[in-house]
Amino acid sequence: MNYWEITKESFTKFFSSKPLLYSSSIAFYLIFSLPAILIILLTIAGSAFEDVMVKNALLEQLTNLYGPDSAQIVQRIIENNSGIGTTWIAKVVGVISMLISATAVFSSLQDGLNAIWQVKSDPKRDLIHFLRNRLLSLGMVVSIGFLLAITLLIDTGLSFFKDFLTESFSSIGFIIIRAINISLSIGIVTVVFALMFKILPDLKINWNDVWAGSLFSAILFTIGKFVIGFYLGNSSLGSVYGAAGSLVLLLVWVFYSAIIVLFGASFTFVYMKKAGDKIKPYEHALKVKEVEDQ
């Protein structure tokens, strides 16, 4: 299989799917989804570890992925969270609102992925589609929560190994540790991308078809993280917006992340077609051409 040809066709597919529109939508919805997502993530991972350890691990991962300014915003959101209510009515309303808010950004992401896969929900089954989308989006949040817990386990297991390398090999040990951290970061992001490509679109897709695009996307994300991090660190973008500068930087990172996810989906789409796999929408969805012909 010619991966260079796949990459070229992926760019064509990507730019024909309105990536800027969907990436902007995803970044916008994240503003409202982030507090609820953080509560769910901390609750899931906190069931196995101490809250302080979970918060520190989450902030460390966000710092590695998006930089200290974005992590600082998340930290303030966590510190300012006052719970979901005291009375049972307030708790019920709070839980429902939290679940709807947490899944909004993934619902927007699903729209972008569906556009790339050329599928669309059947207008006659909108309610079923809505409920399914919310459950799948909630499943994504829960999966990321478990992934955070697994990351904590891995970090705990590697802590002794890191200390041993640093003490025994000095500068070489530092290089090895850096390589391990980058590899783990790519691995974690690959799994997250694979979950998105497998779970969110309204079509049947095999696990074997998502891994190539997920790994490719994770590598691009890691490379772009250093490039954009260098650019943002040496530009005045944050200071131009004053007090909102940190939020703007976070939105830039989310916008870029969404671009990478959508390009990875385009790569996976072309990869599947080259492999001879057919696009098979779920029962509640149709191919875009079928919708247009009705």
PDB file of C-alpha atoms in Angstrom:
ATOM      1  CA  MET A   1       0.000   0.000   0.000  1.00  0.00           C
ATOM      2  CA  ASN A   2       1.395   3.386  -1.090  1.00  0.00           C
ATOM      3  CA  TYR A   3       1.193   5.613   1.984  1.00  0.00           C
ATOM      4  CA  TRP A   4       2.394   8.665   0.070  1.00  0.00           C
ATOM      5  CA  GLU A   5      -0.595   8.403  -2.262  1.00  0.00           C
ATOM      6  CA  ILE A   6      -2.875   7.877   0.728  1.00  0.00           C
ATOM      7  CA  THR A   7      -1.491  11.019   2.373  1.00  0.00           C
ATOM      8  CA  LYS A   8      -2.004  13.132  -0.768  1.00  0.00           C
ATOM      9  CA  GLU A   9      -5.562  11.905  -1.218  1.00  0.00           C
ATOM     10  CA  SER A  10      -6.171  12.509   2.484  1.00  0.00           C
ATOM     11  CA  PHE A  11      -5.388  16.205   2.049  1.00  0.00           C
ATOM     12  CA  THR A  12      -7.864  16.416  -0.831  1.00  0.00           C
ATOM     13  CA  LYS A  13     -10.529  14.667   1.213  1.00  0.00           C
ATOM     14  CA  PHE A  14      -9.757  16.786   4.263  1.00  0.00           C
ATOM     15  CA  PHE A  15     -10.080  20.179   2.560  1.00  0.00           C
ATOM     16  CA  SER A  16     -13.343  19.159   0.879  1.00  0.00           C
ATOM     17  CA  SER A  17     -14.997  18.405   4.239  1.00  0.00           C
ATOM     18  CA  LYS A  18     -15.136  21.944   5.721  1.00  0.00           C
ATOM     19  CA  PRO A  19     -12.508  21.273   8.417  1.00  0.00           C
ATOM     20  CA  LEU A  20     -12.267  24.908   9.584  1.00  0.00           C
ATOM     21  CA  LEU A  21     -16.015  25.086  10.186  1.00  0.00           C
ATOM     22  CA  TYR A  22     -16.143  21.906  12.262  1.00  0.00           C
ATOM     23  CA  SER A  23     -12.911  22.637  14.144  1.00  0.00           C
ATOM     24  CA  SER A  24     -14.235  26.066  15.138  1.00  0.00           C
ATOM     25  CA  SER A  25     -17.473  24.480  16.310  1.00  0.00           C
ATOM     26  CA  ILE A  26     -15.602  21.927  18.417  1.00  0.00           C
ATOM     27  CA  ALA A  27     -13.469  24.641  20.046  1.00  0.00           C
ATOM     28  CA  PHE A  28     -16.579  26.716  20.795  1.00  0.00           C
ATOM     29  CA  TYR A  29     -18.479  23.837  22.410  1.00  0.00           C
ATOM     30  CA  LEU A  30     -15.479  22.914  24.528  1.00  0.00           C
ATOM     31  CA  ILE A  31     -15.894  26.167  26.477  1.00  0.00           C
ATOM     32  CA  PHE A  32     -19.229  24.905  27.791  1.00  0.00           C
ATOM     33  CA  SER A  33     -18.289  21.224  28.005  1.00  0.00           C
ATOM     34  CA  LEU A  34     -14.964  21.535  29.820  1.00  0.00           C
ATOM     35  CA  PRO A  35     -16.202  21.937  33.438  1.00  0.00           C
ATOM     36  CA  ALA A  36     -18.558  18.951  33.155  1.00  0.00           C
ATOM     37  CA  ILE A  37     -15.920  16.821  31.427  1.00  0.00           C
ATOM     38  CA  LEU A  38     -13.430  17.597  34.184  1.00  0.00           C
ATOM     39  CA  ILE A  39     -15.915  16.608  36.896  1.00  0.00           C
ATOM     40  CA  ILE A  40     -16.583  13.248  35.220  1.00  0.00           C
ATOM     41  CA  LEU A  41     -12.890  12.553  34.570  1.00  0.00           C
ATOM     42  CA  LEU A  42     -11.913  13.362  38.141  1.00  0.00           C
ATOM     43  CA  THR A  43     -14.780  11.283  39.527  1.00  0.00           C
ATOM     44  CA  ILE A  44     -13.842   8.198  37.499  1.00  0.00           C
ATOM     45  CA  ALA A  45     -10.098   8.369  38.072  1.00  0.00           C
ATOM     46  CA  GLY A  46     -10.638   9.517  41.676  1.00  0.00           C
ATOM     47  CA  SER A  47     -12.467   6.285  42.467  1.00  0.00           C
ATOM     48  CA  ALA A  48      -9.137   4.441  42.213  1.00  0.00           C
ATOM     49  CA  PHE A  49      -6.657   7.120  43.346  1.00  0.00           C
ATOM     50  CA  GLU A  50      -6.519  10.066  45.722  1.00  0.00           C
ATOM     51  CA  ASP A  51      -8.132  13.247  44.398  1.00  0.00           C
ATOM     52  CA  VAL A  52      -4.937  15.278  44.725  1.00  0.00           C
ATOM     53  CA  MET A  53      -2.960  12.668  42.785  1.00  0.00           C
ATOM     54  CA  VAL A  54      -5.585  12.582  40.031  1.00  0.00           C
ATOM     55  CA  LYS A  55      -5.707  16.385  39.734  1.00  0.00           C
ATOM     56  CA  ASN A  56      -1.921  16.631  39.576  1.00  0.00           C
ATOM     57  CA  ALA A  57      -1.733  13.882  36.946  1.00  0.00           C
ATOM     58  CA  LEU A  58      -4.444  15.538  34.860  1.00  0.00           C
ATOM     59  CA  LEU A  59      -2.730  18.922  35.029  1.00  0.00           C
ATOM     60  CA  GLU A  60       0.607  17.322  34.159  1.00  0.00           C
ATOM     61  CA  GLN A  61      -0.884  15.638  31.085  1.00  0.00           C
ATOM     62  CA  LEU A  62      -2.543  18.879  29.987  1.00  0.00           C
ATOM     63  CA  THR A  63       0.709  20.775  30.499  1.00  0.00           C
ATOM     64  CA  ASN A  64       2.535  18.242  28.332  1.00  0.00           C
ATOM     65  CA  LEU A  65      -0.143  18.405  25.642  1.00  0.00           C
ATOM     66  CA  TYR A  66      -1.234  22.056  25.634  1.00  0.00           C
ATOM     67  CA  GLY A  67       1.251  23.994  27.736  1.00  0.00           C
ATOM     68  CA  PRO A  68       1.153  25.613  31.210  1.00  0.00           C
ATOM     69  CA  ASP A  69      -1.266  28.426  30.303  1.00  0.00           C
ATOM     70  CA  SER A  70      -4.000  26.018  29.232  1.00  0.00           C
ATOM     71  CA  ALA A  71      -3.366  23.801  32.248  1.00  0.00           C
ATOM     72  CA  GLN A  72      -3.730  26.865  34.480  1.00  0.00           C
ATOM     73  CA  ILE A  73      -7.232  27.491  33.113  1.00  0.00           C
ATOM     74  CA  VAL A  74      -8.200  23.898  33.868  1.00  0.00           C
ATOM     75  CA  GLN A  75      -6.787  24.231  37.375  1.00  0.00           C
ATOM     76  CA  ARG A  76      -8.923  27.315  38.030  1.00  0.00           C
ATOM     77  CA  ILE A  77     -12.024  25.513  36.747  1.00  0.00           C
ATOM     78  CA  ILE A  78     -11.354  22.608  39.108  1.00  0.00           C
ATOM     79  CA  GLU A  79     -10.766  24.915  42.078  1.00  0.00           C
ATOM     80  CA  ASN A  80     -13.897  26.982  41.373  1.00  0.00           C
ATOM     81  CA  ASN A  81     -16.171  23.969  40.951  1.00  0.00           C
ATOM     82  CA  SER A  82     -18.820  24.015  43.681  1.00  0.00           C
ATOM     83  CA  GLY A  83     -20.510  20.705  42.968  1.00  0.00           C
ATOM     84  CA  ILE A  84     -23.910  19.950  41.448  1.00  0.00           C
ATOM     85  CA  GLY A  85     -26.255  21.002  44.218  1.00  0.00           C
ATOM     86  CA  THR A  86     -27.378  20.203  47.758  1.00  0.00           C
ATOM     87  CA  THR A  87     -31.048  19.162  47.463  1.00  0.00           C
ATOM     88  CA  TRP A  88     -32.045  16.046  45.541  1.00  0.00           C
ATOM     89  CA  ILE A  89     -33.840  18.129  42.895  1.00  0.00           C
ATOM     90  CA  ALA A  90     -30.750  20.263  42.401  1.00  0.00           C
ATOM     91  CA  LYS A  91     -28.621  17.132  42.186  1.00  0.00           C
ATOM     92  CA  VAL A  92     -30.847  15.539  39.529  1.00  0.00           C
ATOM     93  CA  VAL A  93     -30.950  18.726  37.463  1.00  0.00           C
ATOM     94  CA  GLY A  94     -27.215  19.187  37.978  1.00  0.00           C
ATOM     95  CA  VAL A  95     -26.367  15.658  36.846  1.00  0.00           C
ATOM     96  CA  ILE A  96     -28.556  15.926  33.728  1.00  0.00           C
ATOM     97  CA  SER A  97     -27.119  19.337  32.843  1.00  0.00           C
ATOM     98  CA  MET A  98     -23.604  18.073  33.431  1.00  0.00           C
ATOM     99  CA  LEU A  99     -24.093  15.039  31.177  1.00  0.00           C
ATOM    100  CA  ILE A 100     -25.587  17.135  28.379  1.00  0.00           C
ATOM    101  CA  SER A 101     -22.789  19.696  28.667  1.00  0.00           C
ATOM    102  CA  ALA A 102     -20.051  17.064  28.779  1.00  0.00           C
ATOM    103  CA  THR A 103     -21.289  15.373  25.617  1.00  0.00           C
ATOM    104  CA  ALA A 104     -21.870  18.542  23.556  1.00  0.00           C
ATOM    105  CA  VAL A 105     -18.297  18.814  22.293  1.00  0.00           C
ATOM    106  CA  PHE A 106     -18.200  15.151  21.251  1.00  0.00           C
ATOM    107  CA  SER A 107     -21.511  15.559  19.449  1.00  0.00           C
ATOM    108  CA  SER A 108     -19.978  18.420  17.485  1.00  0.00           C
ATOM    109  CA  LEU A 109     -16.926  16.282  16.764  1.00  0.00           C
ATOM    110  CA  GLN A 110     -19.220  13.521  15.540  1.00  0.00           C
ATOM    111  CA  ASP A 111     -20.770  15.899  12.998  1.00  0.00           C
ATOM    112  CA  GLY A 112     -17.310  16.624  11.609  1.00  0.00           C
ATOM    113  CA  LEU A 113     -16.410  12.932  11.418  1.00  0.00           C
ATOM    114  CA  ASN A 114     -19.719  12.101   9.729  1.00  0.00           C
ATOM    115  CA  ALA A 115     -19.018  14.763   7.103  1.00  0.00           C
ATOM    116  CA  ILE A 116     -15.707  13.085   6.301  1.00  0.00           C
ATOM    117  CA  TRP A 117     -17.226   9.605   6.214  1.00  0.00           C
ATOM    118  CA  GLN A 118     -20.098  10.929   4.058  1.00  0.00           C
ATOM    119  CA  VAL A 119     -22.827   9.633   6.333  1.00  0.00           C
ATOM    120  CA  LYS A 120     -25.777  11.391   7.919  1.00  0.00           C
ATOM    121  CA  SER A 121     -28.444  10.480  10.436  1.00  0.00           C
ATOM    122  CA  ASP A 122     -31.816   9.427   9.048  1.00  0.00           C
ATOM    123  CA  PRO A 123     -34.179  12.425   9.540  1.00  0.00           C
ATOM    124  CA  LYS A 124     -36.956   9.960  10.408  1.00  0.00           C
ATOM    125  CA  ARG A 125     -35.004   8.689  13.427  1.00  0.00           C
ATOM    126  CA  ASP A 126     -33.725  11.911  14.976  1.00  0.00           C
ATOM    127  CA  LEU A 127     -34.718  11.025  18.558  1.00  0.00           C
ATOM    128  CA  ILE A 128     -32.989   7.644  18.430  1.00  0.00           C
ATOM    129  CA  HIS A 129     -29.966   9.278  16.851  1.00  0.00           C
ATOM    130  CA  PHE A 130     -29.854  11.980  19.540  1.00  0.00           C
ATOM    131  CA  LEU A 131     -30.030   9.482  22.412  1.00  0.00           C
ATOM    132  CA  ARG A 132     -27.431   7.237  20.814  1.00  0.00           C
ATOM    133  CA  ASN A 133     -25.091  10.160  20.214  1.00  0.00           C
ATOM    134  CA  ARG A 134     -25.319  11.289  23.829  1.00  0.00           C
ATOM    135  CA  LEU A 135     -24.619   7.783  25.112  1.00  0.00           C
ATOM    136  CA  LEU A 136     -21.649   7.383  22.779  1.00  0.00           C
ATOM    137  CA  SER A 137     -20.304  10.796  23.734  1.00  0.00           C
ATOM    138  CA  LEU A 138     -20.661   9.940  27.413  1.00  0.00           C
ATOM    139  CA  GLY A 139     -18.856   6.680  26.676  1.00  0.00           C
ATOM    140  CA  MET A 140     -15.996   8.695  25.206  1.00  0.00           C
ATOM    141  CA  VAL A 141     -15.710  10.787  28.369  1.00  0.00           C
ATOM    142  CA  VAL A 142     -15.790   7.676  30.564  1.00  0.00           C
ATOM    143  CA  SER A 143     -13.175   5.966  28.376  1.00  0.00           C
ATOM    144  CA  ILE A 144     -10.850   8.945  28.685  1.00  0.00           C
ATOM    145  CA  GLY A 145     -11.393   8.842  32.449  1.00  0.00           C
ATOM    146  CA  PHE A 146     -10.298   5.211  32.599  1.00  0.00           C
ATOM    147  CA  LEU A 147      -7.371   6.069  30.340  1.00  0.00           C
ATOM    148  CA  LEU A 148      -6.329   8.743  32.823  1.00  0.00           C
ATOM    149  CA  ALA A 149      -6.424   6.144  35.599  1.00  0.00           C
ATOM    150  CA  ILE A 150      -4.280   3.777  33.527  1.00  0.00           C
ATOM    151  CA  THR A 151      -1.832   6.608  32.896  1.00  0.00           C
ATOM    152  CA  LEU A 152      -1.536   7.104  36.643  1.00  0.00           C
ATOM    153  CA  LEU A 153      -0.716   3.418  37.083  1.00  0.00           C
ATOM    154  CA  ILE A 154       1.940   3.578  34.364  1.00  0.00           C
ATOM    155  CA  ASP A 155       3.487   6.745  35.810  1.00  0.00           C
ATOM    156  CA  THR A 156       3.602   5.147  39.249  1.00  0.00           C
ATOM    157  CA  GLY A 157       5.294   2.053  37.855  1.00  0.00           C
ATOM    158  CA  LEU A 158       7.835   4.085  35.902  1.00  0.00           C
ATOM    159  CA  SER A 159       8.717   6.494  38.712  1.00  0.00           C
ATOM    160  CA  PHE A 160      11.303   4.136  40.208  1.00  0.00           C
ATOM    161  CA  PHE A 161      12.667   3.330  36.758  1.00  0.00           C
ATOM    162  CA  LYS A 162      13.071   7.045  35.987  1.00  0.00           C
ATOM    163  CA  ASP A 163      14.927   7.686  39.254  1.00  0.00           C
ATOM    164  CA  PHE A 164      17.211   4.734  38.571  1.00  0.00           C
ATOM    165  CA  LEU A 165      18.093   5.968  35.071  1.00  0.00           C
ATOM    166  CA  THR A 166      18.724   9.519  36.274  1.00  0.00           C
ATOM    167  CA  GLU A 167      21.022   8.403  39.086  1.00  0.00           C
ATOM    168  CA  SER A 168      22.869   5.756  37.050  1.00  0.00           C
ATOM    169  CA  PHE A 169      23.275   7.364  33.635  1.00  0.00           C
ATOM    170  CA  SER A 170      22.929  11.110  34.280  1.00  0.00           C
ATOM    171  CA  SER A 171      22.455  12.956  30.946  1.00  0.00           C
ATOM    172  CA  ILE A 172      21.901   9.769  28.926  1.00  0.00           C
ATOM    173  CA  GLY A 173      19.280   8.719  31.441  1.00  0.00           C
ATOM    174  CA  PHE A 174      17.500  12.032  30.929  1.00  0.00           C
ATOM    175  CA  ILE A 175      17.401  11.420  27.157  1.00  0.00           C
ATOM    176  CA  ILE A 176      15.994   7.931  27.708  1.00  0.00           C
ATOM    177  CA  ILE A 177      13.342   9.300  30.070  1.00  0.00           C
ATOM    178  CA  ARG A 178      12.415  11.965  27.520  1.00  0.00           C
ATOM    179  CA  ALA A 179      12.071   9.313  24.809  1.00  0.00           C
ATOM    180  CA  ILE A 180       9.884   7.197  27.099  1.00  0.00           C
ATOM    181  CA  ASN A 181       7.636  10.171  27.887  1.00  0.00           C
ATOM    182  CA  ILE A 182       7.215  11.037  24.198  1.00  0.00           C
ATOM    183  CA  SER A 183       6.466   7.398  23.348  1.00  0.00           C
ATOM    184  CA  LEU A 184       3.882   7.174  26.136  1.00  0.00           C
ATOM    185  CA  SER A 185       2.314  10.446  25.008  1.00  0.00           C
ATOM    186  CA  ILE A 186       2.027   9.184  21.425  1.00  0.00           C
ATOM    187  CA  GLY A 187       0.587   5.900  22.684  1.00  0.00           C
ATOM    188  CA  ILE A 188      -2.060   7.590  24.827  1.00  0.00           C
ATOM    189  CA  VAL A 189      -3.078  10.020  22.077  1.00  0.00           C
ATOM    190  CA  THR A 190      -3.226   7.132  19.586  1.00  0.00           C
ATOM    191  CA  VAL A 191      -5.691   5.281  21.808  1.00  0.00           C
ATOM    192  CA  VAL A 192      -7.839   8.410  22.248  1.00  0.00           C
ATOM    193  CA  PHE A 193      -7.923   9.002  18.482  1.00  0.00           C
ATOM    194  CA  ALA A 194      -8.746   5.335  17.859  1.00  0.00           C
ATOM    195  CA  LEU A 195     -11.680   5.557  20.271  1.00  0.00           C
ATOM    196  CA  MET A 196     -12.963   8.649  18.466  1.00  0.00           C
ATOM    197  CA  PHE A 197     -12.690   7.074  15.010  1.00  0.00           C
ATOM    198  CA  LYS A 198     -14.293   3.831  16.160  1.00  0.00           C
ATOM    199  CA  ILE A 199     -17.090   5.074  18.427  1.00  0.00           C
ATOM    200  CA  LEU A 200     -18.286   8.470  17.219  1.00  0.00           C
ATOM    201  CA  PRO A 201     -19.022   8.184  13.448  1.00  0.00           C
ATOM    202  CA  ASP A 202     -22.393   6.775  12.358  1.00  0.00           C
ATOM    203  CA  LEU A 203     -20.893   3.832  10.505  1.00  0.00           C
ATOM    204  CA  LYS A 204     -19.521   0.363  11.091  1.00  0.00           C
ATOM    205  CA  ILE A 205     -15.739   0.397  11.169  1.00  0.00           C
ATOM    206  CA  ASN A 206     -13.315  -2.319  12.234  1.00  0.00           C
ATOM    207  CA  TRP A 207     -10.603  -1.740  14.813  1.00  0.00           C
ATOM    208  CA  ASN A 208      -7.995  -2.817  12.263  1.00  0.00           C
ATOM    209  CA  ASP A 209      -8.956   0.135  10.070  1.00  0.00           C
ATOM    210  CA  VAL A 210      -8.573   2.847  12.716  1.00  0.00           C
ATOM    211  CA  TRP A 211      -5.088   2.152  14.082  1.00  0.00           C
ATOM    212  CA  ALA A 212      -3.062   3.383  11.089  1.00  0.00           C
ATOM    213  CA  GLY A 213      -4.895   6.709  10.973  1.00  0.00           C
ATOM    214  CA  SER A 214      -4.807   7.030  14.763  1.00  0.00           C
ATOM    215  CA  LEU A 215      -1.045   6.499  14.971  1.00  0.00           C
ATOM    216  CA  PHE A 216      -0.435   8.852  12.049  1.00  0.00           C
ATOM    217  CA  SER A 217      -2.619  11.493  13.725  1.00  0.00           C
ATOM    218  CA  ALA A 218      -0.852  11.044  17.072  1.00  0.00           C
ATOM    219  CA  ILE A 219       2.555  11.571  15.457  1.00  0.00           C
ATOM    220  CA  LEU A 220       1.312  14.701  13.670  1.00  0.00           C
ATOM    221  CA  PHE A 221      -0.212  15.936  16.920  1.00  0.00           C
ATOM    222  CA  THR A 222       3.068  15.420  18.794  1.00  0.00           C
ATOM    223  CA  ILE A 223       5.121  17.195  16.120  1.00  0.00           C
ATOM    224  CA  GLY A 224       2.627  20.032  15.895  1.00  0.00           C
ATOM    225  CA  LYS A 225       2.585  20.340  19.676  1.00  0.00           C
ATOM    226  CA  PHE A 226       6.231  21.391  19.680  1.00  0.00           C
ATOM    227  CA  VAL A 227       5.851  23.642  16.624  1.00  0.00           C
ATOM    228  CA  ILE A 228       2.748  25.474  17.845  1.00  0.00           C
ATOM    229  CA  GLY A 229       4.089  25.553  21.396  1.00  0.00           C
ATOM    230  CA  PHE A 230       7.228  27.265  20.108  1.00  0.00           C
ATOM    231  CA  TYR A 231       5.146  29.721  18.073  1.00  0.00           C
ATOM    232  CA  LEU A 232       2.801  30.599  20.931  1.00  0.00           C
ATOM    233  CA  GLY A 233       5.720  30.906  23.321  1.00  0.00           C
ATOM    234  CA  ASN A 234       7.424  33.433  21.055  1.00  0.00           C
ATOM    235  CA  SER A 235       4.360  35.379  19.925  1.00  0.00           C
ATOM    236  CA  SER A 236       2.186  37.990  21.601  1.00  0.00           C
ATOM    237  CA  LEU A 237      -1.084  36.223  20.808  1.00  0.00           C
ATOM    238  CA  GLY A 238      -1.955  35.655  24.458  1.00  0.00           C
ATOM    239  CA  SER A 239      -1.064  39.162  25.627  1.00  0.00           C
ATOM    240  CA  VAL A 240      -3.097  40.811  22.859  1.00  0.00           C
ATOM    241  CA  TYR A 241      -6.321  39.542  24.471  1.00  0.00           C
ATOM    242  CA  GLY A 242      -5.389  40.623  27.989  1.00  0.00           C
ATOM    243  CA  ALA A 243      -7.122  38.673  30.754  1.00  0.00           C
ATOM    244  CA  ALA A 244      -8.678  36.331  28.182  1.00  0.00           C
ATOM    245  CA  GLY A 245      -5.278  35.476  26.711  1.00  0.00           C
ATOM    246  CA  SER A 246      -4.979  32.078  28.416  1.00  0.00           C
ATOM    247  CA  LEU A 247      -8.445  31.083  27.209  1.00  0.00           C
ATOM    248  CA  VAL A 248      -7.573  32.133  23.660  1.00  0.00           C
ATOM    249  CA  LEU A 249      -4.428  29.999  23.780  1.00  0.00           C
ATOM    250  CA  LEU A 250      -6.481  27.017  24.954  1.00  0.00           C
ATOM    251  CA  LEU A 251      -8.944  27.529  22.105  1.00  0.00           C
ATOM    252  CA  VAL A 252      -6.065  27.674  19.620  1.00  0.00           C
ATOM    253  CA  TRP A 253      -4.799  24.351  20.953  1.00  0.00           C
ATOM    254  CA  VAL A 254      -8.250  22.767  20.776  1.00  0.00           C
ATOM    255  CA  PHE A 255      -8.767  24.117  17.262  1.00  0.00           C
ATOM    256  CA  TYR A 256      -5.460  22.590  16.190  1.00  0.00           C
ATOM    257  CA  SER A 257      -6.301  19.287  17.910  1.00  0.00           C
ATOM    258  CA  ALA A 258      -9.642  19.160  16.083  1.00  0.00           C
ATOM    259  CA  ILE A 259      -7.866  19.803  12.777  1.00  0.00           C
ATOM    260  CA  ILE A 260      -5.562  16.842  13.459  1.00  0.00           C
ATOM    261  CA  VAL A 261      -8.484  14.579  14.415  1.00  0.00           C
ATOM    262  CA  LEU A 262     -10.370  15.445  11.228  1.00  0.00           C
ATOM    263  CA  PHE A 263      -7.283  14.971   9.080  1.00  0.00           C
ATOM    264  CA  GLY A 264      -6.658  11.627  10.767  1.00  0.00           C
ATOM    265  CA  ALA A 265     -10.229  10.634   9.951  1.00  0.00           C
ATOM    266  CA  SER A 266      -9.618  11.651   6.324  1.00  0.00           C
ATOM    267  CA  PHE A 267      -6.490   9.487   6.294  1.00  0.00           C
ATOM    268  CA  THR A 268      -8.458   6.569   7.750  1.00  0.00           C
ATOM    269  CA  PHE A 269     -11.223   7.071   5.171  1.00  0.00           C
ATOM    270  CA  VAL A 270      -8.767   6.933   2.262  1.00  0.00           C
ATOM    271  CA  TYR A 271      -6.895   4.032   3.877  1.00  0.00           C
ATOM    272  CA  MET A 272     -10.117   2.015   4.098  1.00  0.00           C
ATOM    273  CA  LYS A 273     -11.031   2.714   0.485  1.00  0.00           C
ATOM    274  CA  LYS A 274      -7.561   1.692  -0.690  1.00  0.00           C
ATOM    275  CA  ALA A 275      -7.919  -1.519   1.314  1.00  0.00           C
ATOM    276  CA  GLY A 276     -11.205  -2.248  -0.440  1.00  0.00           C
ATOM    277  CA  ASP A 277     -13.415  -1.776   2.628  1.00  0.00           C
ATOM    278  CA  LYS A 278     -16.872  -0.331   2.034  1.00  0.00           C
ATOM    279  CA  ILE A 279     -18.560   2.418   4.025  1.00  0.00           C
ATOM    280  CA  LYS A 280     -21.423   0.788   5.935  1.00  0.00           C
ATOM    281  CA  PRO A 281     -23.611   3.267   7.843  1.00  0.00           C
ATOM    282  CA  TYR A 282     -25.541   2.156  10.919  1.00  0.00           C
ATOM    283  CA  GLU A 283     -29.241   1.376  10.608  1.00  0.00           C
ATOM    284  CA  HIS A 284     -30.184   4.858  11.824  1.00  0.00           C
ATOM    285  CA  ALA A 285     -27.884   6.586   9.289  1.00  0.00           C
ATOM    286  CA  LEU A 286     -27.617   6.969   5.533  1.00  0.00           C
ATOM    287  CA  LYS A 287     -24.904   7.808   3.065  1.00  0.00           C
ATOM    288  CA  VAL A 288     -24.943  11.478   2.121  1.00  0.00           C
ATOM    289  CA  LYS A 289     -25.725  10.683  -1.524  1.00  0.00           C
ATOM    290  CA  GLU A 290     -28.739   8.632  -0.441  1.00  0.00           C
ATOM    291  CA  VAL A 291     -30.035  11.556   1.600  1.00  0.00           C
ATOM    292  CA  GLU A 292     -29.585  13.956  -1.296  1.00  0.00           C
ATOM    293  CA  ASP A 293     -31.379  11.619  -3.736  1.00  0.00           C
ATOM    294  CA  GLN A 294     -34.530  11.339  -1.593  1.00  0.00           C
TER     295      GLN A 294
END
